[in-house]
Amino acid sequence: MSRSPSVSDETLKTTPLNAAHIAAGARMVPFAGYSMPVQYRDGVLKEHLWTRENAGLFDVSHMGQARLRGVSPLSAFEEVTPGDFIGLKPGKQRYSVLLNKTGGIIDDLMAARPISPDGGGDDGLFVVVNGACKDNDFKVIDSELAGQVRIDRLDDRALMALQGPKAAEVLAAHAPQAAKMVFMDSASFEAFGTDVIVSRSGYTGEDGYEISVPAAEAERVWNLLLADERVRPIGLGARDSLRLEAGLPLYGHDVDETVSPIEADLGFAVSKKRRDARDFPGASRIARELAEGVSRKRVGLTVLEGAPAREGAEIADEAGNVVGVVTSGGFSPSLGKPIAMGFVPPALAAAGTKLKVIVRGKPQAAEVTAMPFVPHRYIRKL
C-alpha cells in the first residue's frame, strides 16, 4: 500500500475507529486522505484467509455516506447515472457509476432505499461513494441536480463491513433481522442499542454486510462484533487482495474518468431501460461501444511464471508487442499464485489467450483468465 505523496501525516483525517485500530496494534498508513489500518498483528496473508474462512471486520468509514432528498430523488439520480433508479424498490440497493459528459466514470457507488421497520423506504436515496472521490462526487451531484435534490452528508456516521462465510451468523446474534436479508437488500432498524443502516453487500466477493452506525457508537459496535471469536479486524492490505480475487475494480486504479462502463466490463451497471432511452451522460459513446465494440477491455490475468505484476506493468502479446497495462496485481493468497487485472484490445481478451507481463524489464508468461478468480459467495436466496 503506497503512501500518498500529496498528503502529509499532519493533514490526515481519522475515522471514529482510529483509537481502536491503534489499540489493536494496526499499522496505519495514509489512504484517501485518512490514516487507515493496512494490517493488524496477524498480517495480510492470515487476515485474507481468515476472511475467506470466518468473518473479517473492516473499517470503511472513510467512504462518503449521504442521503439525497427532494421531490423525486430517484428520477433525478438517473440524470447522472445509467442505472434504473426509478425502478429501485424499497429495501433494495443497486451498484452504479457516476458518469461525466463523455461516458467516463467519475466514481462507482452504491445507492439504496433502506426499508424501515414500518415497511417504508422513502427517506430519499442512501448513497455510498469512494472516500477519495466523495467531495468531488457530491459537488458534481449538487451541480448537476441543483434544485432537484438536497445532499445531506452523513459525516456523523461510521461505516464498517463484516465479510465472510460466518458473517451472517455473527450479525444475527445482534440483529436477527439481518439474517432475513439477501444480497443487495438494504434496511434501517435498531441494533446494538442504536440505529443502523445495513446492506447485505460488500467488496470482497464474500457474503457479508456493510453496517452504518452513528460515529459516537462506532467503537462500541466494533468491539461488540470483535468480542465474537469468529471475527477479527482486517486491514486495507487484505481488503485489496480479496477484492482482486473477486475481480472487482478499484476506482483510481482499474477505472477512472477516461474509462467507460463498457470498457471496464461493468456493462451491467447500464440498465436495459436506460440503454434504450440513451438519456444519461455519455450515452452516445456507450451506445456506440455496445454496437461497435471497444478499443480496450478490462480482463483478468494469471501470471504463470515469475513475480507478481503490479499496477503499471506493461502487457505484451506473444510477439512482444506492448498491448496494454496492468491496473491491479498481486499474489492471490487463496490461489497461491500471482493474479492481475488490466486493459487489453478485445481481440486479446478471450479467456485462455497467452500474453506476457513485463516485470522489472523481464517478460513473464501470463494468461487471460475469466473473473472472478475466486467465485463470489453472495447469498441471493434463503
mmCIF file of C-alpha atoms in Angstrom, residues 16-268:
data_model
loop_
_atom_site.group_PDB
_atom_site.id
_atom_site.type_symbol
_atom_site.label_atom_id
_atom_site.label_comp_id
_atom_site.label_asym_id
_atom_site.label_seq_id
_atom_site.Cartn_x
_atom_site.Cartn_y
_atom_site.Cartn_z
ATOM 1 C CA PRO A 16 -14.147 7.232 14.579
ATOM 2 C CA LEU A 17 -12.340 3.886 14.926
ATOM 3 C CA ASN A 18 -8.813 5.303 14.886
ATOM 4 C CA ALA A 19 -8.118 4.677 18.567
ATOM 5 C CA ALA A 20 -9.448 1.121 18.269
ATOM 6 C CA HIS A 21 -7.087 0.400 15.376
ATOM 7 C CA ILE A 22 -4.057 1.684 17.281
ATOM 8 C CA ALA A 23 -5.049 -0.254 20.387
ATOM 9 C CA ALA A 24 -5.272 -3.409 18.273
ATOM 10 C CA GLY A 25 -1.719 -2.906 17.005
ATOM 11 C CA ALA A 26 -2.615 -1.843 13.491
ATOM 12 C CA ARG A 27 -0.008 -0.423 11.154
ATOM 13 C CA MET A 28 -1.527 2.830 9.973
ATOM 14 C CA VAL A 29 -0.932 4.331 6.532
ATOM 15 C CA PRO A 30 -2.318 7.286 4.556
ATOM 16 C CA PHE A 31 -5.215 6.266 2.321
ATOM 17 C CA ALA A 32 -7.766 8.512 0.635
ATOM 18 C CA GLY A 33 -6.755 11.370 2.933
ATOM 19 C CA TYR A 34 -7.239 9.294 6.077
ATOM 20 C CA SER A 35 -4.969 7.426 8.440
ATOM 21 C CA MET A 36 -6.153 3.850 7.945
ATOM 22 C CA PRO A 37 -5.064 0.369 9.114
ATOM 23 C CA VAL A 38 -3.218 -1.537 6.382
ATOM 24 C CA GLN A 39 -2.810 -4.618 8.580
ATOM 25 C CA TYR A 40 -3.009 -5.791 12.181
ATOM 26 C CA ARG A 41 -0.748 -8.164 14.076
ATOM 27 C CA ASP A 42 -1.800 -11.232 12.068
ATOM 28 C CA GLY A 43 -0.535 -9.734 8.798
ATOM 29 C CA VAL A 44 -2.147 -9.516 5.363
ATOM 30 C CA LEU A 45 -1.949 -13.212 4.412
ATOM 31 C CA LYS A 46 -3.608 -14.502 7.597
ATOM 32 C CA GLU A 47 -6.196 -11.712 7.563
ATOM 33 C CA HIS A 48 -7.096 -12.576 3.974
ATOM 34 C CA LEU A 49 -7.515 -16.285 4.655
ATOM 35 C CA TRP A 50 -9.399 -15.609 7.916
ATOM 36 C CA THR A 51 -11.984 -13.598 5.974
ATOM 37 C CA ARG A 52 -12.398 -16.374 3.409
ATOM 38 C CA GLU A 53 -12.987 -18.933 6.189
ATOM 39 C CA ASN A 54 -14.580 -16.961 9.050
ATOM 40 C CA ALA A 55 -15.593 -13.296 9.356
ATOM 41 C CA GLY A 56 -13.421 -10.226 8.825
ATOM 42 C CA LEU A 57 -14.313 -6.774 10.147
ATOM 43 C CA PHE A 58 -13.226 -3.770 8.076
ATOM 44 C CA ASP A 59 -13.362 -0.057 8.876
ATOM 45 C CA VAL A 60 -14.603 1.702 5.730
ATOM 46 C CA SER A 61 -15.664 4.907 7.469
ATOM 47 C CA HIS A 62 -13.532 6.965 5.076
ATOM 48 C CA MET A 63 -16.146 6.353 2.387
ATOM 49 C CA GLY A 64 -18.786 9.003 1.745
ATOM 50 C CA GLN A 65 -22.323 8.465 3.014
ATOM 51 C CA ALA A 66 -25.220 10.755 2.128
ATOM 52 C CA ARG A 67 -28.961 10.932 1.720
ATOM 53 C CA LEU A 68 -30.250 12.527 -1.467
ATOM 54 C CA ARG A 69 -33.614 14.036 -0.644
ATOM 55 C CA GLY A 70 -36.027 16.019 -2.763
ATOM 56 C CA VAL A 71 -39.321 15.777 -4.609
ATOM 57 C CA SER A 72 -38.117 12.868 -6.734
ATOM 58 C CA PRO A 73 -34.517 11.923 -5.898
ATOM 59 C CA LEU A 74 -34.720 8.578 -7.713
ATOM 60 C CA SER A 75 -35.594 10.076 -11.092
ATOM 61 C CA ALA A 76 -33.155 12.943 -10.549
ATOM 62 C CA PHE A 77 -30.311 10.474 -9.879
ATOM 63 C CA GLU A 78 -30.857 8.971 -13.327
ATOM 64 C CA GLU A 79 -29.577 12.247 -14.814
ATOM 65 C CA VAL A 80 -26.028 11.483 -13.598
ATOM 66 C CA THR A 81 -26.013 7.661 -13.644
ATOM 67 C CA PRO A 82 -27.012 4.943 -16.172
ATOM 68 C CA GLY A 83 -28.907 2.770 -13.659
ATOM 69 C CA ASP A 84 -32.637 2.194 -13.350
ATOM 70 C CA PHE A 85 -33.269 4.040 -10.091
ATOM 71 C CA ILE A 86 -36.908 4.860 -10.781
ATOM 72 C CA GLY A 87 -37.453 1.103 -10.643
ATOM 73 C CA LEU A 88 -35.444 0.610 -7.431
ATOM 74 C CA LYS A 89 -37.819 -0.917 -4.897
ATOM 75 C CA PRO A 90 -37.829 -0.069 -1.169
ATOM 76 C CA GLY A 91 -35.404 -2.330 0.638
ATOM 77 C CA LYS A 92 -33.069 -2.775 -2.336
ATOM 78 C CA GLN A 93 -29.624 -1.473 -3.234
ATOM 79 C CA ARG A 94 -28.000 -1.035 -6.640
ATOM 80 C CA TYR A 95 -24.408 -0.690 -7.863
ATOM 81 C CA SER A 96 -23.919 2.147 -10.307
ATOM 82 C CA VAL A 97 -21.444 4.677 -11.657
ATOM 83 C CA LEU A 98 -21.399 8.451 -11.740
ATOM 84 C CA LEU A 99 -20.647 9.450 -15.341
ATOM 85 C CA ASN A 100 -19.089 12.525 -16.952
ATOM 86 C CA LYS A 101 -20.337 14.031 -20.214
ATOM 87 C CA THR A 102 -18.183 11.705 -22.307
ATOM 88 C CA GLY A 103 -19.261 8.500 -20.565
ATOM 89 C CA GLY A 104 -16.181 8.248 -18.340
ATOM 90 C CA ILE A 105 -16.575 7.023 -14.782
ATOM 91 C CA ILE A 106 -16.296 9.803 -12.188
ATOM 92 C CA ASP A 107 -16.801 7.212 -9.434
ATOM 93 C CA ASP A 108 -18.556 3.938 -8.730
ATOM 94 C CA LEU A 109 -21.091 3.809 -5.931
ATOM 95 C CA MET A 110 -23.888 2.008 -4.144
ATOM 96 C CA ALA A 111 -27.337 3.574 -3.842
ATOM 97 C CA ALA A 112 -30.159 2.157 -1.744
ATOM 98 C CA ARG A 113 -33.655 2.687 -0.416
ATOM 99 C CA PRO A 114 -33.240 1.166 3.064
ATOM 100 C CA ILE A 115 -36.552 -0.239 4.207
ATOM 101 C CA SER A 116 -37.581 0.872 7.686
ATOM 102 C CA PRO A 117 -39.305 -1.260 10.353
ATOM 103 C CA ASP A 118 -42.677 0.182 9.304
ATOM 104 C CA GLY A 119 -42.120 -1.058 5.766
ATOM 105 C CA GLY A 120 -41.319 2.333 4.287
ATOM 106 C CA GLY A 121 -38.347 3.188 2.119
ATOM 107 C CA ASP A 122 -38.976 6.745 1.125
ATOM 108 C CA ASP A 123 -36.357 8.694 3.064
ATOM 109 C CA GLY A 124 -34.545 9.645 -0.102
ATOM 110 C CA LEU A 125 -31.691 7.706 -1.666
ATOM 111 C CA PHE A 126 -28.890 6.445 0.615
ATOM 112 C CA VAL A 127 -25.656 6.745 -1.358
ATOM 113 C CA VAL A 128 -22.179 5.420 -0.503
ATOM 114 C CA VAL A 129 -19.230 6.607 -2.608
ATOM 115 C CA ASN A 130 -15.464 6.136 -2.517
ATOM 116 C CA GLY A 131 -13.566 8.086 0.135
ATOM 117 C CA ALA A 132 -11.017 9.665 -2.198
ATOM 118 C CA CYS A 133 -13.763 10.872 -4.541
ATOM 119 C CA LYS A 134 -16.533 11.860 -2.139
ATOM 120 C CA ASP A 135 -16.058 15.634 -2.097
ATOM 121 C CA ASN A 136 -15.974 15.819 -5.891
ATOM 122 C CA ASP A 137 -18.860 13.347 -6.242
ATOM 123 C CA PHE A 138 -21.163 15.387 -4.027
ATOM 124 C CA LYS A 139 -20.059 18.578 -5.795
ATOM 125 C CA VAL A 140 -20.944 17.058 -9.184
ATOM 126 C CA ILE A 141 -24.307 15.777 -7.963
ATOM 127 C CA ASP A 142 -25.088 19.111 -6.348
ATOM 128 C CA SER A 143 -24.155 20.982 -9.510
ATOM 129 C CA GLU A 144 -25.961 18.712 -11.963
ATOM 130 C CA LEU A 145 -29.089 18.207 -9.867
ATOM 131 C CA ALA A 146 -29.366 21.687 -8.338
ATOM 132 C CA GLY A 147 -32.947 22.463 -7.400
ATOM 133 C CA GLN A 148 -33.955 18.792 -7.588
ATOM 134 C CA VAL A 149 -32.143 17.131 -4.702
ATOM 135 C CA ARG A 150 -30.600 18.172 -1.418
ATOM 136 C CA ILE A 151 -27.458 16.317 -0.366
ATOM 137 C CA ASP A 152 -27.465 15.549 3.329
ATOM 138 C CA ARG A 153 -23.961 14.272 4.000
ATOM 139 C CA LEU A 154 -23.809 11.757 6.813
ATOM 140 C CA ASP A 155 -20.348 12.675 8.049
ATOM 141 C CA ASP A 156 -21.537 11.936 11.568
ATOM 142 C CA ARG A 157 -21.783 8.220 10.766
ATOM 143 C CA ALA A 158 -19.168 5.454 10.585
ATOM 144 C CA LEU A 159 -19.248 2.505 8.200
ATOM 145 C CA MET A 160 -17.895 -0.974 8.772
ATOM 146 C CA ALA A 161 -18.016 -4.143 6.679
ATOM 147 C CA LEU A 162 -18.434 -7.608 8.160
ATOM 148 C CA GLN A 163 -17.406 -10.102 5.492
ATOM 149 C CA GLY A 164 -17.000 -13.860 5.252
ATOM 150 C CA PRO A 165 -18.958 -17.120 5.437
ATOM 151 C CA LYS A 166 -19.653 -16.676 9.174
ATOM 152 C CA ALA A 167 -20.716 -13.019 8.907
ATOM 153 C CA ALA A 168 -24.439 -13.824 8.802
ATOM 154 C CA GLU A 169 -24.278 -15.968 11.959
ATOM 155 C CA VAL A 170 -22.319 -13.294 13.788
ATOM 156 C CA LEU A 171 -24.584 -10.396 12.861
ATOM 157 C CA ALA A 172 -27.761 -12.390 13.519
ATOM 158 C CA ALA A 173 -26.752 -12.604 17.185
ATOM 159 C CA HIS A 174 -27.035 -8.818 17.389
ATOM 160 C CA ALA A 175 -29.588 -8.139 14.649
ATOM 161 C CA PRO A 176 -31.887 -11.089 13.835
ATOM 162 C CA GLN A 177 -33.469 -9.001 11.068
ATOM 163 C CA ALA A 178 -30.239 -9.142 9.094
ATOM 164 C CA ALA A 179 -30.477 -12.907 8.679
ATOM 165 C CA LYS A 180 -33.623 -12.436 6.589
ATOM 166 C CA MET A 181 -31.869 -10.189 4.096
ATOM 167 C CA VAL A 182 -30.359 -11.399 0.812
ATOM 168 C CA PHE A 183 -27.666 -9.929 -1.433
ATOM 169 C CA MET A 184 -28.307 -6.230 -2.192
ATOM 170 C CA ASP A 185 -31.065 -5.868 0.387
ATOM 171 C CA SER A 186 -30.909 -2.695 2.487
ATOM 172 C CA ALA A 187 -32.691 -1.877 5.727
ATOM 173 C CA SER A 188 -32.648 0.537 8.650
ATOM 174 C CA PHE A 189 -33.513 -0.659 12.134
ATOM 175 C CA GLU A 190 -32.376 -0.683 15.751
ATOM 176 C CA ALA A 191 -29.486 -2.975 16.668
ATOM 177 C CA PHE A 192 -26.565 -2.806 19.086
ATOM 178 C CA GLY A 193 -28.707 -0.332 21.054
ATOM 179 C CA THR A 194 -28.576 2.270 18.284
ATOM 180 C CA ASP A 195 -29.905 2.989 14.813
ATOM 181 C CA VAL A 196 -28.143 1.208 11.955
ATOM 182 C CA ILE A 197 -28.400 1.101 8.172
ATOM 183 C CA VAL A 198 -27.459 -2.380 6.971
ATOM 184 C CA SER A 199 -26.968 -3.722 3.456
ATOM 185 C CA ARG A 200 -26.113 -7.319 2.621
ATOM 186 C CA SER A 201 -23.214 -6.490 0.349
ATOM 187 C CA GLY A 202 -19.515 -5.766 0.403
ATOM 188 C CA TYR A 203 -16.435 -5.672 -1.766
ATOM 189 C CA THR A 204 -14.650 -8.939 -1.020
ATOM 190 C CA GLY A 205 -16.751 -11.402 -3.029
ATOM 191 C CA GLU A 206 -17.862 -12.988 0.242
ATOM 192 C CA ASP A 207 -21.284 -12.973 1.818
ATOM 193 C CA GLY A 208 -21.482 -10.173 4.332
ATOM 194 C CA TYR A 209 -22.818 -6.813 5.354
ATOM 195 C CA GLU A 210 -21.991 -3.130 5.375
ATOM 196 C CA ILE A 211 -23.168 -1.512 8.604
ATOM 197 C CA SER A 212 -23.612 2.256 9.011
ATOM 198 C CA VAL A 213 -23.746 3.433 12.630
ATOM 199 C CA PRO A 214 -23.586 6.811 14.394
ATOM 200 C CA ALA A 215 -19.944 7.826 14.767
ATOM 201 C CA ALA A 216 -20.333 8.105 18.541
ATOM 202 C CA GLU A 217 -21.376 4.441 18.687
ATOM 203 C CA ALA A 218 -18.796 3.090 16.231
ATOM 204 C CA GLU A 219 -16.125 1.900 18.662
ATOM 205 C CA ARG A 220 -18.683 0.219 20.913
ATOM 206 C CA VAL A 221 -20.276 -1.633 17.972
ATOM 207 C CA TRP A 222 -16.813 -2.528 16.591
ATOM 208 C CA ASN A 223 -15.803 -4.050 19.938
ATOM 209 C CA LEU A 224 -19.087 -5.924 20.299
ATOM 210 C CA LEU A 225 -18.501 -7.598 16.937
ATOM 211 C CA LEU A 226 -14.861 -8.349 17.737
ATOM 212 C CA ALA A 227 -15.901 -9.987 21.010
ATOM 213 C CA ASP A 228 -17.128 -12.874 18.855
ATOM 214 C CA GLU A 229 -14.264 -15.337 18.387
ATOM 215 C CA ARG A 230 -15.281 -15.803 14.758
ATOM 216 C CA VAL A 231 -14.420 -12.151 13.970
ATOM 217 C CA ARG A 232 -11.012 -10.492 13.524
ATOM 218 C CA PRO A 233 -10.126 -6.961 12.345
ATOM 219 C CA ILE A 234 -8.875 -6.828 8.771
ATOM 220 C CA GLY A 235 -6.810 -4.066 7.166
ATOM 221 C CA LEU A 236 -6.600 -2.461 3.758
ATOM 222 C CA GLY A 237 -3.963 -4.915 2.551
ATOM 223 C CA ALA A 238 -6.251 -7.929 2.762
ATOM 224 C CA ARG A 239 -9.215 -5.891 1.574
ATOM 225 C CA ASP A 240 -7.275 -5.215 -1.632
ATOM 226 C CA SER A 241 -6.236 -8.838 -2.218
ATOM 227 C CA LEU A 242 -9.795 -10.037 -1.511
ATOM 228 C CA ARG A 243 -11.384 -7.625 -3.992
ATOM 229 C CA LEU A 244 -8.713 -8.516 -6.585
ATOM 230 C CA GLU A 245 -9.554 -12.222 -6.259
ATOM 231 C CA ALA A 246 -13.231 -11.234 -6.588
ATOM 232 C CA GLY A 247 -12.435 -9.422 -9.865
ATOM 233 C CA LEU A 248 -13.831 -6.151 -8.549
ATOM 234 C CA PRO A 249 -12.322 -2.915 -9.900
ATOM 235 C CA LEU A 250 -10.773 -0.299 -7.621
ATOM 236 C CA TYR A 251 -11.519 3.290 -8.512
ATOM 237 C CA GLY A 252 -8.439 5.321 -9.401
ATOM 238 C CA HIS A 253 -6.624 2.159 -10.452
ATOM 239 C CA ASP A 254 -8.823 -0.016 -12.706
ATOM 240 C CA VAL A 255 -11.332 2.704 -13.577
ATOM 241 C CA ASP A 256 -11.144 6.483 -13.878
ATOM 242 C CA GLU A 257 -12.705 9.313 -15.853
ATOM 243 C CA THR A 258 -11.259 8.064 -19.162
ATOM 244 C CA VAL A 259 -12.792 4.589 -18.794
ATOM 245 C CA SER A 260 -16.393 3.790 -19.764
ATOM 246 C CA PRO A 261 -18.512 1.139 -18.024
ATOM 247 C CA ILE A 262 -18.344 -0.999 -21.163
ATOM 248 C CA GLU A 263 -14.547 -0.894 -21.311
ATOM 249 C CA ALA A 264 -14.411 -1.691 -17.586
ATOM 250 C CA ASP A 265 -16.636 -4.762 -18.031
ATOM 251 C CA LEU A 266 -19.292 -3.043 -15.922
ATOM 252 C CA GLY A 267 -21.986 -3.135 -18.588
ATOM 253 C CA PHE A 268 -24.457 -4.483 -16.027
#
